[in-house]
Amino acid sequence: MSDTDIAESSASPSPVPRKPTVALALGGGGAKGLAHIGAIEEIERQGYRIVAIAGTSMGALIGGIYATGKLDAYRDWVSALAKMDVLKLVDWTFSGGGLIKGERIIETMRELVGDAQIEDLPLAYTAVATDLDREREVWLTRGSLFDAIRASIAIPTVFRPQNLDGRRLVDGGLLNPVPVTPLIREPADYLFAVSVDGAIEAMTPDVPGDQSADAYNGYRRRIGEFIGRLIPHGETKEVEPKPRDPGMLDLLTQSMDLMQANLARLRLAAYAPDLLIQLPRNISTAYEFYRARELIELGRARACEVLTAWKPPHY
C-alpha cells in the first residue's frame, strides 16, 4: 500500500455541521400574519431547523400548514388571490354568534394541503384557542389539524365559535396573542417569536397593479357597508355632510389590534423569547389577503434584518 493510499484510508469525511434547532411562536393578526411565511423562509435560509411551532389565529394556520410540509403550495395559492377571490371564501351567516361560518375557508385549506392528525405531524405543533365558558387558554395538541386551526382563528363576532369536545372555542389571541409559553419546555436550541403587533410605523406600502388606495378604500367600504346593514339602527337625518365615521369592521379590527398589541407586549415581557421578530401592526388590515406577496416579503425582510443583527448565545 502506497503512502497515498494510507493517507486516503486514514482520512475521515468531514462531519456535516448540525443545524441549530428552533421552537417558533407565531402570533395572530389576520392577513398581517402572512408575514410569517417570509419570516419562516428566512429563518430556514439562515441555517436554522424548526422543530416545534405554537400559533395563535393566523399563526396557527401558517404554522399548521408549515408542519404538513405544504407551505410552498399555500404561499403560491394565497399570492394569486385577488380581492374578489377573498370575498368568495366568505360564507356569511345570520346566526351562531358570528357573521362568518368559516367552513368555506377551512374546507378550501383542507383541499389545498390535506388534513392531518396533529400527533402525526413531523414536528411538535400547538394551536392556541380560548375557551369562552371556562374562561381559559386552551392548547390544542391532538386531533384534526384543521379543527384546531378553525378554533384558533374564530375572531369573536366575526367567526362563529368552534365547538370542539364540548367546548366553545374562539380566537386564542384574546388571552395569548404570541404563544411563547407552549414552547418553553420544547427541547430546541432557541425559542423565536414572530409578532405582527409591533408599534405603528410610518410606511407607504407599494400596492401592485390596480390595487390603488382608491380601489382599496372602495373594497373596504363595501365590506363595512354590508356588515353595517346586518346591524339594526335608527334612521338619522343629516342637515349637512359630516365626516364618515369608521365602519363596524374598521372599528372592530382597530379595537382588536390595540387590545392584542398591549397584551402581546405584556406577555412577551413576562416570557421573553431568545429572539423576537416584530413587525408593525399597521402593515395591513386584518382582511387584506390580496396583498399576500407584499406582506410575505415584509416578513422576510424584517426577519433578515433581525437575524443578521442577532448574536446568538452558544448552545
PDB file of C-alpha atoms in Angstrom:
ATOM      1  CA  MET A   1       0.000   0.000   0.000  1.00  0.00           C
ATOM      2  CA  SER A   2       1.410   3.366  -1.016  1.00  0.00           C
ATOM      3  CA  ASP A   3       1.735   6.378   1.253  1.00  0.00           C
ATOM      4  CA  THR A   4      -1.094   7.996  -0.736  1.00  0.00           C
ATOM      5  CA  ASP A   5      -3.391   5.004  -0.110  1.00  0.00           C
ATOM      6  CA  ILE A   6      -2.606   5.106   3.613  1.00  0.00           C
ATOM      7  CA  ALA A   7      -3.362   8.822   3.780  1.00  0.00           C
ATOM      8  CA  GLU A   8      -6.630   8.404   1.911  1.00  0.00           C
ATOM      9  CA  SER A   9      -7.774   5.443   4.037  1.00  0.00           C
ATOM     10  CA  SER A  10      -6.987   7.231   7.284  1.00  0.00           C
ATOM     11  CA  ALA A  11      -8.796  10.429   6.295  1.00  0.00           C
ATOM     12  CA  SER A  12     -12.367  10.574   7.573  1.00  0.00           C
ATOM     13  CA  PRO A  13     -15.122  12.555   5.866  1.00  0.00           C
ATOM     14  CA  SER A  14     -15.851  15.957   7.369  1.00  0.00           C
ATOM     15  CA  PRO A  15     -18.902  15.800   9.582  1.00  0.00           C
ATOM     16  CA  VAL A  16     -21.964  17.714   8.387  1.00  0.00           C
ATOM     17  CA  PRO A  17     -22.482  20.606  10.802  1.00  0.00           C
ATOM     18  CA  ARG A  18     -25.649  20.304  12.861  1.00  0.00           C
ATOM     19  CA  LYS A  19     -28.236  22.979  12.233  1.00  0.00           C
ATOM     20  CA  PRO A  20     -29.306  24.807  15.389  1.00  0.00           C
ATOM     21  CA  THR A  21     -32.926  23.987  16.238  1.00  0.00           C
ATOM     22  CA  VAL A  22     -35.717  26.482  16.842  1.00  0.00           C
ATOM     23  CA  ALA A  23     -39.067  26.415  18.602  1.00  0.00           C
ATOM     24  CA  LEU A  24     -41.160  29.059  16.855  1.00  0.00           C
ATOM     25  CA  ALA A  25     -44.117  31.076  18.214  1.00  0.00           C
ATOM     26  CA  LEU A  26     -46.336  32.734  15.594  1.00  0.00           C
ATOM     27  CA  GLY A  27     -48.762  35.462  16.594  1.00  0.00           C
ATOM     28  CA  GLY A  28     -52.199  36.313  15.223  1.00  0.00           C
ATOM     29  CA  GLY A  29     -53.205  39.216  13.009  1.00  0.00           C
ATOM     30  CA  GLY A  30     -55.362  38.112  10.082  1.00  0.00           C
ATOM     31  CA  ALA A  31     -53.771  38.971   6.746  1.00  0.00           C
ATOM     32  CA  LYS A  32     -50.825  40.551   8.577  1.00  0.00           C
ATOM     33  CA  GLY A  33     -49.901  37.016   9.610  1.00  0.00           C
ATOM     34  CA  LEU A  34     -48.916  36.269   6.010  1.00  0.00           C
ATOM     35  CA  ALA A  35     -45.639  37.911   7.000  1.00  0.00           C
ATOM     36  CA  HIS A  36     -44.963  34.691   8.953  1.00  0.00           C
ATOM     37  CA  ILE A  37     -44.367  32.900   5.647  1.00  0.00           C
ATOM     38  CA  GLY A  38     -41.476  35.162   4.708  1.00  0.00           C
ATOM     39  CA  ALA A  39     -40.102  35.002   8.253  1.00  0.00           C
ATOM     40  CA  ILE A  40     -40.148  31.185   8.258  1.00  0.00           C
ATOM     41  CA  GLU A  41     -38.419  31.002   4.888  1.00  0.00           C
ATOM     42  CA  GLU A  42     -35.720  33.417   6.063  1.00  0.00           C
ATOM     43  CA  ILE A  43     -35.172  31.521   9.320  1.00  0.00           C
ATOM     44  CA  GLU A  44     -34.588  28.347   7.299  1.00  0.00           C
ATOM     45  CA  ARG A  45     -32.395  30.160   4.756  1.00  0.00           C
ATOM     46  CA  GLN A  46     -30.105  31.299   7.549  1.00  0.00           C
ATOM     47  CA  GLY A  47     -29.481  27.715   8.617  1.00  0.00           C
ATOM     48  CA  TYR A  48     -31.961  27.022  11.429  1.00  0.00           C
ATOM     49  CA  ARG A  49     -34.178  23.949  11.688  1.00  0.00           C
ATOM     50  CA  ILE A  50     -37.689  24.472  13.085  1.00  0.00           C
ATOM     51  CA  VAL A  51     -38.665  21.563  15.353  1.00  0.00           C
ATOM     52  CA  ALA A  52     -41.707  22.974  17.176  1.00  0.00           C
ATOM     53  CA  ILE A  53     -44.383  25.561  16.410  1.00  0.00           C
ATOM     54  CA  ALA A  54     -47.101  27.184  18.508  1.00  0.00           C
ATOM     55  CA  GLY A  55     -49.520  29.531  16.794  1.00  0.00           C
ATOM     56  CA  THR A  56     -52.426  31.782  17.600  1.00  0.00           C
ATOM     57  CA  SER A  57     -55.096  32.569  14.988  1.00  0.00           C
ATOM     58  CA  MET A  58     -53.318  33.250  11.669  1.00  0.00           C
ATOM     59  CA  GLY A  59     -50.125  31.991  13.284  1.00  0.00           C
ATOM     60  CA  ALA A  60     -51.871  28.679  13.960  1.00  0.00           C
ATOM     61  CA  LEU A  61     -52.884  28.472  10.294  1.00  0.00           C
ATOM     62  CA  ILE A  62     -49.449  29.285   8.867  1.00  0.00           C
ATOM     63  CA  GLY A  63     -47.683  27.104  11.448  1.00  0.00           C
ATOM     64  CA  GLY A  64     -50.014  24.177  10.827  1.00  0.00           C
ATOM     65  CA  ILE A  65     -49.573  24.326   7.074  1.00  0.00           C
ATOM     66  CA  TYR A  66     -45.801  24.546   7.535  1.00  0.00           C
ATOM     67  CA  ALA A  67     -45.931  21.448   9.730  1.00  0.00           C
ATOM     68  CA  THR A  68     -47.629  19.490   6.923  1.00  0.00           C
ATOM     69  CA  GLY A  69     -44.804  20.432   4.543  1.00  0.00           C
ATOM     70  CA  LYS A  70     -47.180  22.314   2.217  1.00  0.00           C
ATOM     71  CA  LEU A  71     -46.242  25.919   2.939  1.00  0.00           C
ATOM     72  CA  ASP A  72     -44.978  26.402  -0.632  1.00  0.00           C
ATOM     73  CA  ALA A  73     -48.353  25.361  -2.052  1.00  0.00           C
ATOM     74  CA  TYR A  74     -50.208  27.696   0.306  1.00  0.00           C
ATOM     75  CA  ARG A  75     -47.836  30.590  -0.456  1.00  0.00           C
ATOM     76  CA  ASP A  76     -48.368  30.203  -4.199  1.00  0.00           C
ATOM     77  CA  TRP A  77     -52.146  29.951  -3.761  1.00  0.00           C
ATOM     78  CA  VAL A  78     -52.561  32.931  -1.452  1.00  0.00           C
ATOM     79  CA  SER A  79     -50.191  35.043  -3.547  1.00  0.00           C
ATOM     80  CA  ALA A  80     -52.526  34.625  -6.527  1.00  0.00           C
ATOM     81  CA  LEU A  81     -55.656  35.775  -4.669  1.00  0.00           C
ATOM     82  CA  ALA A  82     -57.442  38.857  -5.958  1.00  0.00           C
ATOM     83  CA  LYS A  83     -59.955  40.892  -3.973  1.00  0.00           C
ATOM     84  CA  MET A  84     -62.967  39.055  -5.348  1.00  0.00           C
ATOM     85  CA  ASP A  85     -61.304  35.702  -4.637  1.00  0.00           C
ATOM     86  CA  VAL A  86     -61.088  36.701  -0.965  1.00  0.00           C
ATOM     87  CA  LEU A  87     -64.783  37.601  -0.867  1.00  0.00           C
ATOM     88  CA  LYS A  88     -65.719  34.249  -2.451  1.00  0.00           C
ATOM     89  CA  LEU A  89     -64.176  32.476   0.550  1.00  0.00           C
ATOM     90  CA  VAL A  90     -66.559  34.227   2.955  1.00  0.00           C
ATOM     91  CA  ASP A  91     -69.715  32.292   3.891  1.00  0.00           C
ATOM     92  CA  TRP A  92     -71.938  34.902   5.541  1.00  0.00           C
ATOM     93  CA  THR A  93     -74.419  33.844   8.206  1.00  0.00           C
ATOM     94  CA  PHE A  94     -77.040  35.481  10.390  1.00  0.00           C
ATOM     95  CA  SER A  95     -76.850  33.115  13.353  1.00  0.00           C
ATOM     96  CA  GLY A  96     -74.482  31.180  15.561  1.00  0.00           C
ATOM     97  CA  GLY A  97     -72.651  34.073  17.177  1.00  0.00           C
ATOM     98  CA  GLY A  98     -70.635  35.227  14.177  1.00  0.00           C
ATOM     99  CA  LEU A  99     -71.018  36.918  10.805  1.00  0.00           C
ATOM    100  CA  ILE A 100     -68.976  34.249   9.003  1.00  0.00           C
ATOM    101  CA  LYS A 101     -69.358  30.482   9.298  1.00  0.00           C
ATOM    102  CA  GLY A 102     -65.713  29.842   8.438  1.00  0.00           C
ATOM    103  CA  GLU A 103     -66.463  26.453   6.889  1.00  0.00           C
ATOM    104  CA  ARG A 104     -65.666  27.506   3.307  1.00  0.00           C
ATOM    105  CA  ILE A 105     -62.229  28.815   4.279  1.00  0.00           C
ATOM    106  CA  ILE A 106     -61.326  25.678   6.225  1.00  0.00           C
ATOM    107  CA  GLU A 107     -62.584  23.311   3.524  1.00  0.00           C
ATOM    108  CA  THR A 108     -60.543  25.216   0.948  1.00  0.00           C
ATOM    109  CA  MET A 109     -57.443  24.751   3.119  1.00  0.00           C
ATOM    110  CA  ARG A 110     -58.192  21.043   3.570  1.00  0.00           C
ATOM    111  CA  GLU A 111     -58.445  20.598  -0.191  1.00  0.00           C
ATOM    112  CA  LEU A 112     -55.266  22.576  -0.786  1.00  0.00           C
ATOM    113  CA  VAL A 113     -52.902  20.934   1.708  1.00  0.00           C
ATOM    114  CA  GLY A 114     -54.819  17.960   3.146  1.00  0.00           C
ATOM    115  CA  ASP A 115     -55.849  17.475   6.753  1.00  0.00           C
ATOM    116  CA  ALA A 116     -53.768  15.579   9.296  1.00  0.00           C
ATOM    117  CA  GLN A 117     -53.827  14.490  12.908  1.00  0.00           C
ATOM    118  CA  ILE A 118     -51.678  16.842  14.949  1.00  0.00           C
ATOM    119  CA  GLU A 119     -49.970  13.967  16.736  1.00  0.00           C
ATOM    120  CA  ASP A 120     -48.825  12.559  13.359  1.00  0.00           C
ATOM    121  CA  LEU A 121     -47.086  15.754  12.221  1.00  0.00           C
ATOM    122  CA  PRO A 122     -43.280  15.600  11.892  1.00  0.00           C
ATOM    123  CA  LEU A 123     -42.797  18.376  14.460  1.00  0.00           C
ATOM    124  CA  ALA A 124     -44.447  19.440  17.702  1.00  0.00           C
ATOM    125  CA  TYR A 125     -47.449  21.682  16.999  1.00  0.00           C
ATOM    126  CA  THR A 126     -49.814  23.642  19.240  1.00  0.00           C
ATOM    127  CA  ALA A 127     -52.794  25.757  18.204  1.00  0.00           C
ATOM    128  CA  VAL A 128     -53.853  28.195  20.912  1.00  0.00           C
ATOM    129  CA  ALA A 129     -57.547  28.960  21.411  1.00  0.00           C
ATOM    130  CA  THR A 130     -59.734  30.468  24.138  1.00  0.00           C
ATOM    131  CA  ASP A 131     -62.435  28.513  25.978  1.00  0.00           C
ATOM    132  CA  LEU A 132     -65.240  31.051  26.353  1.00  0.00           C
ATOM    133  CA  ASP A 133     -67.218  29.232  29.032  1.00  0.00           C
ATOM    134  CA  ARG A 134     -64.289  28.177  31.235  1.00  0.00           C
ATOM    135  CA  GLU A 135     -62.529  31.499  30.603  1.00  0.00           C
ATOM    136  CA  ARG A 136     -59.135  29.957  29.983  1.00  0.00           C
ATOM    137  CA  GLU A 137     -56.467  29.458  27.344  1.00  0.00           C
ATOM    138  CA  VAL A 138     -56.519  26.095  25.547  1.00  0.00           C
ATOM    139  CA  TRP A 139     -53.544  24.387  23.906  1.00  0.00           C
ATOM    140  CA  LEU A 140     -54.689  22.060  21.119  1.00  0.00           C
ATOM    141  CA  THR A 141     -52.036  19.391  20.541  1.00  0.00           C
ATOM    142  CA  ARG A 142     -54.096  16.397  19.364  1.00  0.00           C
ATOM    143  CA  GLY A 143     -56.851  15.642  16.890  1.00  0.00           C
ATOM    144  CA  SER A 144     -57.677  17.148  13.498  1.00  0.00           C
ATOM    145  CA  LEU A 145     -55.240  19.888  12.475  1.00  0.00           C
ATOM    146  CA  PHE A 146     -57.878  21.989  10.752  1.00  0.00           C
ATOM    147  CA  ASP A 147     -60.397  21.620  13.566  1.00  0.00           C
ATOM    148  CA  ALA A 148     -57.736  23.106  15.845  1.00  0.00           C
ATOM    149  CA  ILE A 149     -56.938  25.870  13.348  1.00  0.00           C
ATOM    150  CA  ARG A 150     -60.638  26.687  12.923  1.00  0.00           C
ATOM    151  CA  ALA A 151     -60.945  27.138  16.703  1.00  0.00           C
ATOM    152  CA  SER A 152     -57.854  29.327  16.904  1.00  0.00           C
ATOM    153  CA  ILE A 153     -58.971  31.702  14.118  1.00  0.00           C
ATOM    154  CA  ALA A 154     -62.523  32.238  15.453  1.00  0.00           C
ATOM    155  CA  ILE A 155     -62.399  36.015  15.976  1.00  0.00           C
ATOM    156  CA  PRO A 156     -65.358  36.867  18.243  1.00  0.00           C
ATOM    157  CA  THR A 157     -68.410  38.254  16.375  1.00  0.00           C
ATOM    158  CA  VAL A 158     -66.631  37.759  13.016  1.00  0.00           C
ATOM    159  CA  PHE A 159     -66.414  33.938  13.004  1.00  0.00           C
ATOM    160  CA  ARG A 160     -68.744  31.522  14.697  1.00  0.00           C
ATOM    161  CA  PRO A 161     -67.167  29.864  17.742  1.00  0.00           C
ATOM    162  CA  GLN A 162     -65.852  26.349  17.124  1.00  0.00           C
ATOM    163  CA  ASN A 163     -67.490  23.628  19.207  1.00  0.00           C
ATOM    164  CA  LEU A 164     -64.790  21.072  19.971  1.00  0.00           C
ATOM    165  CA  ASP A 165     -65.017  18.300  22.571  1.00  0.00           C
ATOM    166  CA  GLY A 166     -67.881  20.082  24.326  1.00  0.00           C
ATOM    167  CA  ARG A 167     -66.081  23.435  24.479  1.00  0.00           C
ATOM    168  CA  ARG A 168     -66.926  26.724  22.763  1.00  0.00           C
ATOM    169  CA  LEU A 169     -63.584  27.895  21.433  1.00  0.00           C
ATOM    170  CA  VAL A 170     -62.638  31.244  19.916  1.00  0.00           C
ATOM    171  CA  ASP A 171     -59.516  33.123  18.853  1.00  0.00           C
ATOM    172  CA  GLY A 172     -56.501  32.385  21.051  1.00  0.00           C
ATOM    173  CA  GLY A 173     -55.384  35.998  20.688  1.00  0.00           C
ATOM    174  CA  LEU A 174     -57.879  37.010  23.366  1.00  0.00           C
ATOM    175  CA  LEU A 175     -55.528  35.575  26.001  1.00  0.00           C
ATOM    176  CA  ASN A 176     -52.223  34.767  24.264  1.00  0.00           C
ATOM    177  CA  PRO A 177     -51.519  36.755  21.065  1.00  0.00           C
ATOM    178  CA  VAL A 178     -47.923  35.467  20.661  1.00  0.00           C
ATOM    179  CA  PRO A 179     -47.823  31.979  22.214  1.00  0.00           C
ATOM    180  CA  VAL A 180     -44.324  31.585  23.622  1.00  0.00           C
ATOM    181  CA  THR A 181     -45.472  29.683  26.712  1.00  0.00           C
ATOM    182  CA  PRO A 182     -46.392  26.369  24.996  1.00  0.00           C
ATOM    183  CA  LEU A 183     -42.806  26.153  23.713  1.00  0.00           C
ATOM    184  CA  ILE A 184     -40.828  26.830  26.883  1.00  0.00           C
ATOM    185  CA  ARG A 185     -40.229  23.125  27.590  1.00  0.00           C
ATOM    186  CA  GLU A 186     -39.530  22.113  23.995  1.00  0.00           C
ATOM    187  CA  PRO A 187     -36.004  20.675  23.505  1.00  0.00           C
ATOM    188  CA  ALA A 188     -34.812  23.283  20.991  1.00  0.00           C
ATOM    189  CA  ASP A 189     -31.640  25.342  20.997  1.00  0.00           C
ATOM    190  CA  TYR A 190     -33.503  28.627  20.649  1.00  0.00           C
ATOM    191  CA  LEU A 191     -37.002  29.991  21.044  1.00  0.00           C
ATOM    192  CA  PHE A 192     -38.016  32.503  18.364  1.00  0.00           C
ATOM    193  CA  ALA A 193     -41.241  34.516  18.161  1.00  0.00           C
ATOM    194  CA  VAL A 194     -42.782  36.401  15.241  1.00  0.00           C
ATOM    195  CA  SER A 195     -45.275  39.130  16.115  1.00  0.00           C
ATOM    196  CA  VAL A 196     -47.252  41.470  13.865  1.00  0.00           C
ATOM    197  CA  ASP A 197     -48.420  43.525  16.853  1.00  0.00           C
ATOM    198  CA  GLY A 198     -45.491  45.951  16.944  1.00  0.00           C
ATOM    199  CA  ALA A 199     -45.631  49.715  17.278  1.00  0.00           C
ATOM    200  CA  ILE A 200     -47.106  51.646  14.369  1.00  0.00           C
ATOM    201  CA  GLU A 201     -44.517  52.836  11.859  1.00  0.00           C
ATOM    202  CA  ALA A 202     -44.836  55.369   9.064  1.00  0.00           C
ATOM    203  CA  MET A 203     -44.981  53.476   5.803  1.00  0.00           C
ATOM    204  CA  THR A 204     -46.358  53.808   2.311  1.00  0.00           C
ATOM    205  CA  PRO A 205     -46.722  50.220   1.118  1.00  0.00           C
ATOM    206  CA  ASP A 206     -46.497  49.571  -2.589  1.00  0.00           C
ATOM    207  CA  VAL A 207     -49.815  48.388  -3.993  1.00  0.00           C
ATOM    208  CA  PRO A 208     -49.274  46.431  -7.212  1.00  0.00           C
ATOM    209  CA  GLY A 209     -51.355  46.753 -10.359  1.00  0.00           C
ATOM    210  CA  ASP A 210     -54.847  48.188  -9.976  1.00  0.00           C
ATOM    211  CA  GLN A 211     -54.807  47.952  -6.178  1.00  0.00           C
ATOM    212  CA  SER A 212     -54.630  51.700  -5.692  1.00  0.00           C
ATOM    213  CA  ALA A 213     -55.604  53.464  -2.495  1.00  0.00           C
ATOM    214  CA  ASP A 214     -58.970  54.396  -4.044  1.00  0.00           C
ATOM    215  CA  ALA A 215     -59.644  50.785  -5.022  1.00  0.00           C
ATOM    216  CA  TYR A 216     -58.684  49.581  -1.569  1.00  0.00           C
ATOM    217  CA  ASN A 217     -60.914  52.144   0.164  1.00  0.00           C
ATOM    218  CA  GLY A 218     -63.835  51.157  -2.039  1.00  0.00           C
ATOM    219  CA  TYR A 219     -63.290  47.474  -1.240  1.00  0.00           C
ATOM    220  CA  ARG A 220     -63.127  48.150   2.495  1.00  0.00           C
ATOM    221  CA  ARG A 221     -66.187  50.401   2.336  1.00  0.00           C
ATOM    222  CA  ARG A 222     -68.268  47.739   0.545  1.00  0.00           C
ATOM    223  CA  ILE A 223     -67.460  45.136   3.201  1.00  0.00           C
ATOM    224  CA  GLY A 224     -68.164  47.599   6.010  1.00  0.00           C
ATOM    225  CA  GLU A 225     -71.470  48.684   4.471  1.00  0.00           C
ATOM    226  CA  PHE A 226     -72.593  45.068   4.048  1.00  0.00           C
ATOM    227  CA  ILE A 227     -71.871  44.246   7.680  1.00  0.00           C
ATOM    228  CA  GLY A 228     -73.408  47.534   8.778  1.00  0.00           C
ATOM    229  CA  ARG A 229     -76.689  46.529   7.145  1.00  0.00           C
ATOM    230  CA  LEU A 230     -76.794  43.451   9.366  1.00  0.00           C
ATOM    231  CA  ILE A 231     -76.932  45.633  12.495  1.00  0.00           C
ATOM    232  CA  PRO A 232     -80.302  47.344  13.171  1.00  0.00           C
ATOM    233  CA  HIS A 233     -80.031  51.094  13.689  1.00  0.00           C
ATOM    234  CA  GLY A 234     -82.376  54.060  13.861  1.00  0.00           C
ATOM    235  CA  GLU A 235     -82.787  56.438  10.956  1.00  0.00           C
ATOM    236  CA  THR A 236     -80.929  59.729  11.114  1.00  0.00           C
ATOM    237  CA  LYS A 237     -81.478  62.892   9.163  1.00  0.00           C
ATOM    238  CA  GLU A 238     -78.360  64.832   8.365  1.00  0.00           C
ATOM    239  CA  VAL A 239     -78.661  68.562   7.733  1.00  0.00           C
ATOM    240  CA  GLU A 240     -75.165  68.873   6.307  1.00  0.00           C
ATOM    241  CA  PRO A 241     -72.462  66.413   5.265  1.00  0.00           C
ATOM    242  CA  LYS A 242     -70.354  65.029   8.069  1.00  0.00           C
ATOM    243  CA  PRO A 243     -67.022  63.184   8.051  1.00  0.00           C
ATOM    244  CA  ARG A 244     -67.589  59.450   7.606  1.00  0.00           C
ATOM    245  CA  ASP A 245     -67.382  57.563  10.873  1.00  0.00           C
ATOM    246  CA  PRO A 246     -65.347  54.337  10.937  1.00  0.00           C
ATOM    247  CA  GLY A 247     -67.344  51.332   9.729  1.00  0.00           C
ATOM    248  CA  MET A 248     -68.149  48.473  12.082  1.00  0.00           C
ATOM    249  CA  LEU A 249     -65.444  46.277  10.611  1.00  0.00           C
ATOM    250  CA  ASP A 250     -62.847  49.046  10.853  1.00  0.00           C
ATOM    251  CA  LEU A 251     -63.756  49.732  14.470  1.00  0.00           C
ATOM    252  CA  LEU A 252     -63.706  46.053  15.418  1.00  0.00           C
ATOM    253  CA  THR A 253     -60.328  45.335  13.825  1.00  0.00           C
ATOM    254  CA  GLN A 254     -58.760  48.500  15.215  1.00  0.00           C
ATOM    255  CA  SER A 255     -60.015  47.621  18.709  1.00  0.00           C
ATOM    256  CA  MET A 256     -58.757  44.033  18.452  1.00  0.00           C
ATOM    257  CA  ASP A 257     -55.377  45.234  17.171  1.00  0.00           C
ATOM    258  CA  LEU A 258     -54.979  47.625  20.092  1.00  0.00           C
ATOM    259  CA  MET A 259     -56.019  45.032  22.668  1.00  0.00           C
ATOM    260  CA  GLN A 260     -53.774  42.317  21.264  1.00  0.00           C
ATOM    261  CA  ALA A 261     -50.793  44.654  20.862  1.00  0.00           C
ATOM    262  CA  ASN A 262     -50.896  45.623  24.522  1.00  0.00           C
ATOM    263  CA  LEU A 263     -51.474  42.061  25.703  1.00  0.00           C
ATOM    264  CA  ALA A 264     -48.664  40.800  23.472  1.00  0.00           C
ATOM    265  CA  ARG A 265     -46.282  43.369  24.922  1.00  0.00           C
ATOM    266  CA  LEU A 266     -47.076  42.220  28.470  1.00  0.00           C
ATOM    267  CA  ARG A 267     -46.845  38.514  27.653  1.00  0.00           C
ATOM    268  CA  LEU A 268     -43.549  38.912  25.790  1.00  0.00           C
ATOM    269  CA  ALA A 269     -42.103  40.868  28.701  1.00  0.00           C
ATOM    270  CA  ALA A 270     -43.061  38.059  31.084  1.00  0.00           C
ATOM    271  CA  TYR A 271     -41.965  35.214  28.774  1.00  0.00           C
ATOM    272  CA  ALA A 272     -39.242  36.653  26.586  1.00  0.00           C
ATOM    273  CA  PRO A 273     -38.102  34.546  23.607  1.00  0.00           C
ATOM    274  CA  ASP A 274     -34.447  34.303  22.654  1.00  0.00           C
ATOM    275  CA  LEU A 275     -35.235  36.290  19.521  1.00  0.00           C
ATOM    276  CA  LEU A 276     -38.254  38.428  18.638  1.00  0.00           C
ATOM    277  CA  ILE A 277     -39.037  39.287  15.034  1.00  0.00           C
ATOM    278  CA  GLN A 278     -41.630  42.046  15.268  1.00  0.00           C
ATOM    279  CA  LEU A 279     -43.478  43.863  12.514  1.00  0.00           C
ATOM    280  CA  PRO A 280     -45.612  47.000  12.965  1.00  0.00           C
ATOM    281  CA  ARG A 281     -49.314  46.351  13.317  1.00  0.00           C
ATOM    282  CA  ASN A 282     -50.155  48.823  10.559  1.00  0.00           C
ATOM    283  CA  ILE A 283     -48.537  46.830   7.736  1.00  0.00           C
ATOM    284  CA  SER A 284     -52.081  45.949   6.644  1.00  0.00           C
ATOM    285  CA  THR A 285     -55.595  45.455   7.928  1.00  0.00           C
ATOM    286  CA  ALA A 286     -56.772  42.030   9.032  1.00  0.00           C
ATOM    287  CA  TYR A 287     -58.532  41.177   5.759  1.00  0.00           C
ATOM    288  CA  GLU A 288     -56.124  42.384   3.024  1.00  0.00           C
ATOM    289  CA  PHE A 289     -55.195  38.886   1.886  1.00  0.00           C
ATOM    290  CA  TYR A 290     -54.910  40.128  -1.700  1.00  0.00           C
ATOM    291  CA  ARG A 291     -51.645  41.839  -0.608  1.00  0.00           C
ATOM    292  CA  ALA A 292     -50.054  38.475   0.176  1.00  0.00           C
ATOM    293  CA  ARG A 293     -46.880  38.884  -1.887  1.00  0.00           C
ATOM    294  CA  GLU A 294     -46.067  42.225  -0.333  1.00  0.00           C
ATOM    295  CA  LEU A 295     -46.763  41.022   3.220  1.00  0.00           C
ATOM    296  CA  ILE A 296     -44.681  37.871   2.753  1.00  0.00           C
ATOM    297  CA  GLU A 297     -41.737  39.976   1.575  1.00  0.00           C
ATOM    298  CA  LEU A 298     -42.137  42.357   4.516  1.00  0.00           C
ATOM    299  CA  GLY A 299     -41.859  39.360   6.851  1.00  0.00           C
ATOM    300  CA  ARG A 300     -38.810  38.078   5.025  1.00  0.00           C
ATOM    301  CA  ALA A 301     -37.070  41.465   5.115  1.00  0.00           C
ATOM    302  CA  ARG A 302     -37.723  42.046   8.812  1.00  0.00           C
ATOM    303  CA  ALA A 303     -36.587  38.523   9.719  1.00  0.00           C
ATOM    304  CA  CYS A 304     -33.386  39.008   7.702  1.00  0.00           C
ATOM    305  CA  GLU A 305     -32.703  42.310   9.436  1.00  0.00           C
ATOM    306  CA  VAL A 306     -33.242  40.903  12.938  1.00  0.00           C
ATOM    307  CA  LEU A 307     -31.380  37.635  12.356  1.00  0.00           C
ATOM    308  CA  THR A 308     -28.402  39.394  10.776  1.00  0.00           C
ATOM    309  CA  ALA A 309     -28.055  41.696  13.784  1.00  0.00           C
ATOM    310  CA  TRP A 310     -28.521  38.918  16.347  1.00  0.00           C
ATOM    311  CA  LYS A 311     -25.561  37.426  18.166  1.00  0.00           C
ATOM    312  CA  PRO A 312     -26.838  34.047  19.393  1.00  0.00           C
ATOM    313  CA  PRO A 313     -25.505  32.541  22.603  1.00  0.00           C
ATOM    314  CA  HIS A 314     -23.604  29.274  22.251  1.00  0.00           C
ATOM    315  CA  TYR A 315     -25.802  26.199  22.524  1.00  0.00           C
TER     316      TYR A 315
END
